[in-house]
Coordinates of C-alpha atoms in Angstrom, one line a residue:
M499 CA 5.3 19.2 1.1
T500 CA 8.6 17.3 0.4
P501 CA 11.8 17.7 2.3
R502 CA 13.1 19.6 -0.7
D503 CA 10.4 22.2 0.1
V504 CA 11.3 22.6 3.8
P505 CA 13.1 25.9 4.3
G506 CA 16.3 25.8 6.4
D507 CA 16.7 22.1 6.1
D508 CA 20.4 22.2 5.3
S509 CA 21.0 18.7 6.5
R510 CA 18.9 16.9 4.0
W511 CA 21.8 15.9 1.8
S512 CA 24.2 15.3 4.7
D513 CA 24.3 11.6 3.9
L514 CA 24.4 11.0 0.1
D515 CA 23.5 7.3 0.7
R516 CA 20.2 8.5 2.1
P517 CA 18.5 10.9 -0.3
P518 CA 15.0 12.3 0.5
L519 CA 11.8 10.7 -0.7
N520 CA 10.2 12.2 -3.8
A521 CA 6.6 13.0 -2.7
A522 CA 5.5 14.1 -6.1
A523 CA 6.7 10.9 -7.7
L524 CA 5.0 8.8 -4.9
R525 CA 1.7 10.6 -5.5
R526 CA 2.0 10.0 -9.3
G527 CA 2.6 6.3 -8.7
L528 CA 0.0 5.6 -6.0
V529 CA -2.8 8.2 -6.0
R530 CA -5.4 7.3 -8.7
E531 CA -9.1 7.6 -9.1
G532 CA -10.9 4.6 -7.6
G533 CA -7.8 3.6 -5.6
L534 CA -7.3 3.5 -1.9
W535 CA -4.6 6.1 -1.5
S536 CA -6.2 9.6 -1.5
G537 CA -3.1 11.6 -0.7
I538 CA 0.5 11.3 0.3
E539 CA 2.4 13.9 2.3
V540 CA 6.1 13.7 3.2
V541 CA 7.4 15.9 6.1
A542 CA 11.0 16.3 7.1
G543 CA 10.4 15.4 10.7
T544 CA 7.7 15.0 13.4
G545 CA 7.2 13.4 16.7
S546 CA 4.9 10.6 15.6
T547 CA 3.1 10.1 12.3
N548 CA 0.5 8.1 14.1
S549 CA -0.3 10.8 16.6
D550 CA -0.4 13.4 13.8
L551 CA -2.7 11.4 11.6
V552 CA -5.0 10.4 14.5
A553 CA -5.3 14.2 15.4
R554 CA -6.1 15.1 11.7
A555 CA -8.7 12.4 11.5
A556 CA -10.4 13.6 14.7
A557 CA -10.5 17.1 13.3
G558 CA -12.0 15.9 10.0
K559 CA -8.9 16.9 8.1
A560 CA -8.0 13.5 6.8
A561 CA -9.8 11.1 4.5
E562 CA -9.5 7.4 4.1
G563 CA -6.3 6.5 2.3
A564 CA -4.4 9.5 3.6
V565 CA -0.7 8.6 4.0
L566 CA 1.7 10.6 6.2
V567 CA 5.4 9.9 5.8
A568 CA 8.2 11.4 8.0
E569 CA 11.9 11.4 7.0
E570 CA 12.6 11.4 10.7
Q571 CA 10.5 10.6 13.8
T572 CA 11.6 11.9 17.2
A573 CA 8.9 10.3 19.3
G574 CA 7.9 7.2 17.3
R575 CA 6.1 4.6 19.3
G576 CA 5.9 0.8 19.2
R577 CA 3.6 -1.5 21.2
L578 CA 3.6 -0.9 24.9
D579 CA 4.7 2.7 24.3
R580 CA 8.2 1.6 23.4
Q581 CA 10.3 4.3 21.7
W582 CA 11.3 4.0 18.1
T583 CA 14.2 6.1 16.9
A584 CA 16.5 6.1 13.9
P585 CA 18.6 8.5 11.9
A586 CA 16.9 10.7 9.4
R587 CA 16.1 9.1 6.1
S588 CA 17.4 5.7 7.3
G589 CA 14.1 4.0 7.1
L590 CA 10.4 4.2 6.2
F591 CA 8.3 5.8 8.9
F592 CA 4.6 6.3 7.8
S593 CA 1.0 6.0 8.9
V594 CA -2.2 5.4 6.9
L595 CA -5.8 6.1 7.7
L596 CA -8.3 3.3 7.1
T597 CA -12.1 3.5 7.6
P598 CA -13.4 -0.1 7.0
T599 CA -17.0 0.8 7.9
D600 CA -18.3 -2.2 5.8
V601 CA -16.4 -4.6 8.1
P602 CA -17.7 -5.6 11.5
V603 CA -15.7 -3.8 14.2
A604 CA -15.0 -7.2 15.8
R605 CA -12.8 -8.0 12.8
W606 CA -10.8 -4.7 12.9
G607 CA -8.2 -6.5 15.1
W608 CA -6.9 -8.1 11.9
L609 CA -5.6 -4.8 10.5
P610 CA -2.2 -4.9 12.1
L611 CA -1.7 -8.5 11.0
L612 CA -3.0 -7.6 7.5
T613 CA -0.5 -4.8 7.4
G614 CA 2.3 -7.2 8.4
V615 CA 1.4 -9.5 5.5
A616 CA 1.4 -6.6 3.1
V617 CA 4.7 -5.2 4.4
A618 CA 6.4 -8.6 4.0
T619 CA 4.9 -9.1 0.6
G620 CA 5.9 -5.6 -0.6
L621 CA 9.5 -5.9 0.7
S622 CA 9.9 -9.4 -0.8
R623 CA 9.0 -7.9 -4.2
S624 CA 10.9 -4.7 -4.0
A625 CA 13.9 -5.4 -1.8
G626 CA 14.4 -9.1 -2.4
V627 CA 14.6 -9.8 1.3
D628 CA 13.1 -12.8 3.0
T629 CA 11.1 -11.5 5.9
A630 CA 9.1 -13.2 8.7
L631 CA 6.4 -12.0 11.0
K632 CA 6.6 -12.3 14.8
W633 CA 3.1 -12.2 16.3
P634 CA 1.5 -9.8 16.4
N635 CA 3.3 -7.0 14.7
D636 CA 7.1 -7.3 14.3
L637 CA 9.0 -7.8 11.0
L638 CA 12.0 -10.1 11.2
V639 CA 15.0 -10.4 8.9
T640 CA 18.0 -12.7 9.1
V641 CA 21.4 -11.1 9.7
G642 CA 24.4 -13.4 10.1
G643 CA 22.1 -16.4 10.7
E644 CA 20.2 -14.6 13.5
E645 CA 16.7 -13.3 13.6
R646 CA 16.5 -9.6 14.1
K647 CA 13.7 -7.1 14.2
A648 CA 13.7 -4.7 11.3
G649 CA 10.3 -3.2 11.6
G650 CA 7.1 -2.9 13.6
I651 CA 3.4 -2.0 13.2
L652 CA 1.1 0.0 15.6
A653 CA -2.6 0.4 15.0
E654 CA -4.7 3.0 16.9
R655 CA -8.4 3.9 16.7
A656 CA -9.1 7.2 15.1
G657 CA -12.6 8.2 16.2
D658 CA -15.6 5.9 15.8
H659 CA -15.0 5.0 12.2
G660 CA -11.3 4.9 11.6
V661 CA -8.0 3.2 12.3
V662 CA -4.6 4.7 11.9
V663 CA -1.9 2.1 11.1
G664 CA 1.7 3.1 11.6
V665 CA 4.7 1.3 10.1
G666 CA 8.4 1.7 10.8
I667 CA 11.0 -0.2 8.8
N668 CA 14.8 0.1 9.2
V669 CA 16.2 0.3 5.7
T670 CA 19.8 1.5 5.7
L671 CA 20.7 1.3 9.4
R672 CA 24.3 0.3 9.8
E673 CA 25.5 -2.0 12.6
D674 CA 26.9 0.9 14.6
E675 CA 23.6 2.7 14.4
L676 CA 21.4 0.0 15.7
P677 CA 19.5 1.0 18.9
V678 CA 19.9 -2.6 20.4
P679 CA 21.9 -5.6 19.2
T680 CA 18.8 -7.5 18.4
A681 CA 17.7 -4.9 15.8
G682 CA 18.4 -5.2 12.1
S683 CA 17.8 -3.5 8.8
L684 CA 17.1 -4.4 5.2
A685 CA 20.6 -3.4 4.2
L686 CA 22.2 -5.7 6.9
A687 CA 19.9 -8.5 5.6
G688 CA 21.4 -8.2 2.1
A689 CA 18.6 -6.3 0.3
V690 CA 19.1 -6.0 -3.4
S691 CA 17.7 -2.4 -3.2
T692 CA 17.5 0.1 -0.4
D693 CA 16.0 2.9 -2.5
R694 CA 13.1 4.0 -0.3
D695 CA 10.8 5.3 -3.0
P696 CA 10.2 1.9 -4.7
L697 CA 10.2 0.2 -1.3
L698 CA 7.4 2.4 -0.1
R699 CA 5.4 2.1 -3.3
G700 CA 5.7 -1.7 -3.1
V701 CA 4.5 -1.8 0.5
L702 CA 1.6 0.5 -0.1
R703 CA 0.5 -1.3 -3.3
A704 CA 0.6 -4.6 -1.4
L705 CA -1.4 -3.0 1.5
E706 CA -4.0 -1.8 -0.9
E707 CA -4.3 -5.3 -2.5
W708 CA -4.8 -7.0 0.9
Y709 CA -7.1 -4.4 2.3
D710 CA -9.4 -4.6 -0.8
R711 CA -9.4 -8.4 -0.5
W712 CA -10.2 -8.3 3.2
R713 CA -13.0 -5.7 2.8
A714 CA -14.5 -7.7 -0.1
A715 CA -14.8 -10.6 2.3
A716 CA -16.4 -8.4 4.9
G717 CA -13.3 -8.9 7.0
D718 CA -13.5 -12.7 7.1
P719 CA -9.9 -13.8 7.6
T720 CA -10.6 -17.3 6.1
V721 CA -12.5 -16.2 3.0
S722 CA -10.0 -13.5 2.2
G723 CA -7.0 -15.8 2.7
L724 CA -5.5 -13.6 5.3
Q725 CA -5.5 -16.1 8.1
E726 CA -3.7 -18.7 6.0
T727 CA -1.2 -16.3 4.5
Y728 CA -0.3 -14.8 7.9
A729 CA 0.2 -18.2 9.5
A730 CA 2.4 -19.3 6.6
G731 CA 4.7 -16.3 7.2
C732 CA 4.6 -16.2 11.0
A733 CA 7.9 -17.2 12.6
T734 CA 6.2 -17.5 16.0
L735 CA 4.1 -20.6 15.1
G736 CA 5.7 -23.9 16.0
R737 CA 8.1 -22.1 18.5
R738 CA 8.3 -22.4 22.2
V739 CA 7.3 -18.9 23.5
R740 CA 6.7 -16.9 26.7
A741 CA 3.8 -14.5 26.6
E742 CA 4.1 -11.6 29.0
L743 CA 0.4 -10.8 29.7
P744 CA -1.4 -7.9 31.4
G745 CA -1.4 -8.2 35.2
D746 CA 2.1 -9.4 35.5
R747 CA 1.1 -12.9 34.3
S748 CA 3.2 -15.0 32.0
L749 CA 2.4 -18.1 29.9
V750 CA 4.9 -20.5 28.5
G751 CA 4.2 -23.1 25.8
E752 CA 4.2 -23.8 22.1
A753 CA 2.5 -21.3 19.7
V754 CA 0.3 -23.6 17.7
A755 CA -2.1 -21.4 15.7
V756 CA -3.5 -18.0 15.0
D757 CA -7.3 -18.2 15.6
G758 CA -10.1 -16.5 13.7
D759 CA -9.9 -13.5 15.9
G760 CA -6.2 -13.0 15.2
R761 CA -5.2 -14.3 18.6
L762 CA -2.1 -16.4 19.2
V763 CA -3.0 -19.9 20.6
I764 CA -0.5 -21.3 23.0
A765 CA -0.4 -24.9 24.1
T766 CA 0.9 -25.2 27.6
E767 CA 2.7 -28.1 29.2
E768 CA -0.5 -28.8 31.1
G769 CA -2.3 -29.6 27.9
V770 CA -4.3 -26.4 27.8
Q771 CA -4.7 -24.3 24.6
E772 CA -5.0 -20.7 25.6
P773 CA -5.6 -17.8 23.1
V774 CA -3.6 -14.6 23.7
G775 CA -5.1 -11.4 22.3
A776 CA -2.6 -9.0 23.8
G777 CA 0.8 -9.4 25.3
D778 CA 4.6 -9.4 24.6
I779 CA 5.8 -12.6 23.0
V780 CA 9.4 -13.8 23.5
H781 CA 10.7 -16.6 21.3
L782 CA 12.5 -19.1 23.5
R783 CA 15.2 -21.6 22.6
P784 CA 14.0 -25.2 22.4
A785 CA 14.0 -26.8 25.9

């Protein structure tokens, strides 16, 4: 059901710079026999596309390749349960269901990083914006010479055999609409296009390409080229960082690598290299 089909949605054309997505055209362009994407649904609004799709998967009402897109999220979540809010139709807010049963579960942790590579690839092609990845799941753009966060990724298990990966990208947010000064958008970064239909198609096509490559390699990040490509686009590597770790522990050092398990390796001043699998990373200015 597209926003055009939603009864009583009188606000859908309130901002002519932000037209609704065309679900029928998206399906024609992306859903094909033998392809990954099995269905695309666009809803006017919801709390969280991730929560909705996880619930559908648990109830057996979603197949691999299901894509749920919301024109507006009222309870979108980032990592560490941070809230993600934006005006209606100002960004891309969507979740996909993946069931990589032919890949060892130990390698499923690469899915958020894989999605980050796909999002960066798709946006580079369709928006003409240079993007960078902040480990593990933030999308950075440059606005006025400063790095700003324009998107994020959140992966959640969906039963025993699935993973729902949610993506939020700020597309047309204006400076006065930013939730925090460190946020950004594709428009503020000088995107050549902010038409959300081709942007979404570009991201989903890139995600299908990388997911197929990763599965064909049984999830091996080296054989699939994922580890090398992620490292090449990761703005965190080579930087001095602080990792805020579980248990109120922090670690300061240089981010030197992303290992075979997708963990960030930090070299401390004591000469120890410590891999970090979960935590909040802060980019620090050079000492």
